[in-house]
């Protein structure tokens, strides 16, 4: 598969009973070509359109009170813990007559619990555990039903903040397992992967930032084995003093 995608995202910081929180939505679009050999015949398909949007809500219940910009600049938290819930809605491009689609035609829900610890004024380490739960797709390819078991994952990150505000570098490693698919009750193998990634965030101007991301599939027993490169532009709006 050779796929290019772009996503529009909106996030808003919240004061949730004195705790810092955030809500957001991400709407992705993609175009790509999938090629392979089916029954001894080389074949390829192209898809272009919207993928499934994702909505998130999160709250930091320890170590990160809701603050204005001036408070954020001076606040130094040692330990921060938070909870996030993401919901993916089946609103992307989908046709049950096709095997490859940009949308999945099913809901998914992912609760996530994370904790971060400041080692020094520049270095932070953090980790999280998460589980993704999938609803059934009752109208999979050819009118069959697709179900999927939960996918459990854990990640560890290290973030280094440079002296220049807004400039930071992060490295991550993660492990995931599960998500066994069943089509009309016939089960497939479950996924098991180890991925590593690096992120560089560079301030460009006031309120503007550039984010570079690289993701590598270190080991893959079943599932996507890939090198991913991402380029993102961030712009902050609003906020109280």
Coordinates of C-alpha atoms in Angstrom, one line a residue:
X1 CA 0.0 0.0 0.0
X2 CA 1.1 3.5 -0.8
X3 CA -1.0 5.9 1.2
X4 CA -0.9 9.7 1.8
X5 CA -3.2 11.3 4.3
X6 CA -3.9 14.7 5.8
X7 CA -5.9 15.5 9.0
X8 CA -7.6 18.6 10.3
X9 CA -7.8 18.6 14.1
X10 CA -9.3 21.0 16.6
X11 CA -8.5 20.8 20.4
X12 CA -9.7 23.0 23.2
X13 CA -8.3 23.2 26.7
X14 CA -10.8 23.0 29.6
X15 CA -11.0 23.8 33.2
X16 CA -12.7 20.7 34.7
X17 CA -13.4 21.4 38.4
X18 CA -10.0 23.0 38.7
X19 CA -8.2 20.2 36.8
X20 CA -6.8 20.7 33.3
X21 CA -8.6 18.9 30.5
X22 CA -9.0 18.8 26.8
X23 CA -11.5 17.9 24.1
X24 CA -10.8 17.5 20.5
X25 CA -11.8 16.0 17.1
X26 CA -9.6 14.8 14.3
X27 CA -10.9 14.4 10.7
X28 CA -8.6 12.6 8.3
X29 CA -8.6 12.4 4.6
X30 CA -6.5 9.9 2.6
X31 CA -5.6 8.8 -0.9
X32 CA -3.7 5.7 -1.7
X33 CA -3.2 2.7 -3.9
X34 CA -3.2 -0.9 -2.7
X35 CA -1.6 -3.6 -4.9
X36 CA -1.0 -7.3 -4.6
X37 CA -1.6 -10.7 -6.1
X38 CA -5.0 -12.3 -5.7
X39 CA -5.6 -15.8 -7.0
X40 CA -2.4 -15.5 -9.1
X41 CA -3.4 -12.2 -10.7
X42 CA -1.7 -8.9 -10.1
X43 CA -4.3 -6.3 -9.1
X44 CA -4.5 -2.8 -7.6
X45 CA -7.2 -0.5 -6.3
X46 CA -7.2 3.2 -5.5
X47 CA -9.2 5.0 -2.7
X48 CA -9.6 8.7 -2.0
X49 CA -11.9 10.3 0.6
X50 CA -12.5 10.7 4.3
X51 CA -11.5 8.2 6.9
X52 CA -13.3 7.8 10.2
X53 CA -13.0 10.8 12.5
X54 CA -11.9 10.5 16.1
X55 CA -13.1 12.4 19.1
X56 CA -11.2 12.6 22.4
X57 CA -11.7 14.0 25.9
X58 CA -9.0 13.9 28.6
X59 CA -8.5 15.2 32.1
X60 CA -5.3 15.4 34.3
X61 CA -6.5 14.4 37.8
X62 CA -3.1 14.7 39.4
X63 CA -0.3 17.3 39.3
X64 CA -1.7 19.5 36.5
X65 CA -4.3 22.1 37.7
X66 CA -6.1 24.3 35.1
X67 CA -3.9 27.4 34.5
X68 CA -3.7 30.4 32.3
X69 CA -0.7 31.0 30.0
X70 CA 1.2 32.9 32.7
X71 CA 0.6 30.1 35.2
X72 CA 1.7 27.5 32.7
X73 CA 5.1 29.3 32.2
X74 CA 5.9 29.2 35.9
X75 CA 4.2 25.9 37.0
X76 CA 6.6 23.0 37.5
X77 CA 4.9 19.7 38.1
X78 CA 6.9 16.6 39.3
X79 CA 4.2 14.0 38.7
X80 CA 1.2 14.2 36.4
X81 CA -1.5 11.5 35.9
X82 CA -4.4 11.6 33.5
X83 CA -7.2 9.7 31.8
X84 CA -8.3 10.0 28.2
X85 CA -11.2 8.5 26.2
X86 CA -11.1 8.4 22.4
X87 CA -14.1 7.4 20.3
X88 CA -13.8 6.6 16.5
X89 CA -17.1 7.1 14.6
X90 CA -18.0 5.1 11.5
X91 CA -18.4 8.2 9.2
X92 CA -15.6 7.5 6.7
X93 CA -15.9 6.3 3.2
X94 CA -17.2 2.8 3.1
X95 CA -18.8 0.4 0.6
X96 CA -19.6 -3.2 1.7
X97 CA -19.1 -4.4 -1.8
X98 CA -15.4 -3.5 -1.5
X99 CA -12.7 -5.3 0.5
X100 CA -10.5 -2.2 1.0
X101 CA -12.1 0.9 2.5
X102 CA -11.0 4.1 4.1
X103 CA -13.7 3.8 6.8
X104 CA -14.3 0.8 9.0
X105 CA -18.1 0.9 9.4
X106 CA -17.9 0.4 13.2
X107 CA -17.4 2.2 16.4
X108 CA -14.3 1.9 18.5
X109 CA -13.6 3.1 22.1
X110 CA -10.2 3.6 23.7
X111 CA -9.7 4.4 27.4
X112 CA -6.1 5.4 28.3
X113 CA -4.4 6.0 31.6
X114 CA -1.0 7.8 31.7
X115 CA 1.5 9.1 34.1
X116 CA 4.5 11.5 33.6
X117 CA 7.5 12.2 35.9
X118 CA 9.8 15.1 35.6
X119 CA 13.4 13.9 36.1
X120 CA 14.9 17.4 35.7
X121 CA 13.9 20.8 34.3
X122 CA 14.6 19.5 30.8
X123 CA 13.8 15.7 30.9
X124 CA 10.4 14.1 31.4
X125 CA 9.6 10.4 31.2
X126 CA 6.1 9.1 30.8
X127 CA 4.1 5.9 30.1
X128 CA 0.6 4.9 29.4
X129 CA -1.6 1.8 29.1
X130 CA -4.6 1.6 26.9
X131 CA -7.2 -0.8 25.5
X132 CA -9.2 -0.4 22.3
X133 CA -12.7 -2.0 22.2
X134 CA -14.4 -2.6 18.8
X135 CA -18.1 -2.8 17.9
X136 CA -19.0 -5.3 15.2
X137 CA -19.2 -4.4 11.5
X138 CA -22.4 -6.2 10.5
X139 CA -21.9 -5.4 6.8
X140 CA -18.4 -6.5 6.0
X141 CA -17.2 -7.5 2.5
X142 CA -19.8 -9.7 0.9
X143 CA -22.4 -9.1 3.6
X144 CA -20.5 -11.0 6.3
X145 CA -20.1 -9.9 10.0
X146 CA -16.7 -8.8 11.2
X147 CA -15.9 -8.8 15.0
X148 CA -12.6 -7.9 16.7
X149 CA -11.3 -8.6 20.2
X150 CA -9.8 -5.8 22.2
X151 CA -6.3 -4.5 21.5
X152 CA -4.1 -3.8 24.6
X153 CA -1.0 -1.6 24.4
X154 CA 1.6 0.1 26.5
X155 CA 4.1 2.8 25.6
X156 CA 7.0 4.5 27.2
X157 CA 8.2 8.0 26.2
X158 CA 11.2 10.2 27.1
X159 CA 10.9 14.0 26.3
X160 CA 13.7 16.5 26.3
X161 CA 12.8 20.2 26.4
X162 CA 15.5 22.5 25.2
X163 CA 16.2 25.9 26.6
X164 CA 14.3 27.5 23.7
X165 CA 10.6 27.6 24.6
X166 CA 8.5 25.2 22.4
X167 CA 11.5 23.2 21.2
X168 CA 11.5 19.6 22.3
X169 CA 12.5 16.1 21.2
X170 CA 10.8 12.8 22.2
X171 CA 11.5 9.1 21.7
X172 CA 9.0 6.3 22.3
X173 CA 8.7 2.6 22.3
X174 CA 5.5 0.6 22.5
X175 CA 4.1 -2.9 22.7
X176 CA 0.7 -4.0 21.5
X177 CA -1.2 -7.3 21.4
X178 CA -4.7 -8.6 20.7
X179 CA -7.3 -7.4 18.1
X180 CA -8.0 -10.9 16.8
X181 CA -10.5 -10.6 14.0
X182 CA -13.4 -13.1 13.3
X183 CA -15.3 -13.1 10.1
X184 CA -18.7 -14.9 10.5
X185 CA -17.2 -16.5 13.6
X186 CA -14.0 -17.8 11.9
X187 CA -11.1 -16.4 14.0
X188 CA -7.9 -15.1 12.5
X189 CA -4.5 -14.7 14.3
X190 CA -4.1 -11.9 16.8
X191 CA -1.7 -9.0 16.4
X192 CA 1.6 -8.6 18.3
X193 CA 3.8 -5.6 17.5
X194 CA 6.7 -3.5 18.9
X195 CA 7.0 0.0 17.5
X196 CA 9.5 2.8 18.1
X197 CA 9.1 6.5 17.2
X198 CA 10.8 9.9 17.4
X199 CA 9.2 13.3 17.4
X200 CA 10.8 16.7 17.0
X201 CA 8.7 19.9 17.7
X202 CA 10.2 23.2 16.4
X203 CA 8.7 26.6 17.2
X204 CA 8.4 28.7 14.0
X205 CA 6.7 31.8 15.2
X206 CA 4.5 32.9 18.0
X207 CA 1.6 30.4 18.3
X208 CA 3.1 28.4 15.4
X209 CA 5.0 25.1 15.5
X210 CA 6.3 22.4 13.2
X211 CA 6.2 18.8 14.2
X212 CA 8.2 16.0 12.5
X213 CA 7.4 12.4 13.3
X214 CA 9.0 9.1 12.4
X215 CA 7.5 5.7 13.4
X216 CA 9.2 2.3 12.8
X217 CA 7.8 -1.2 13.2
X218 CA 10.6 -3.0 15.0
X219 CA 9.0 -6.4 15.2
X220 CA 5.7 -7.6 13.7
X221 CA 4.2 -11.1 14.2
X222 CA 1.0 -10.1 12.4
X223 CA -0.2 -6.7 11.3
X224 CA 1.3 -3.6 9.7
X225 CA 5.1 -3.5 9.3
X226 CA 6.0 -0.1 8.1
X227 CA 8.1 3.1 8.3
X228 CA 5.9 6.2 8.7
X229 CA 6.9 9.8 8.2
X230 CA 4.6 12.6 9.4
X231 CA 4.8 16.4 9.1
X232 CA 2.4 18.5 11.1
X233 CA 1.7 22.3 11.5
X234 CA 0.4 23.5 14.9
X235 CA -1.3 26.8 15.6
X236 CA -2.6 27.8 19.0
X237 CA -5.6 30.1 19.3
X238 CA -7.4 31.8 22.2
X239 CA -6.5 31.2 25.8
X240 CA -6.8 33.4 28.9
X241 CA -3.8 35.4 30.1

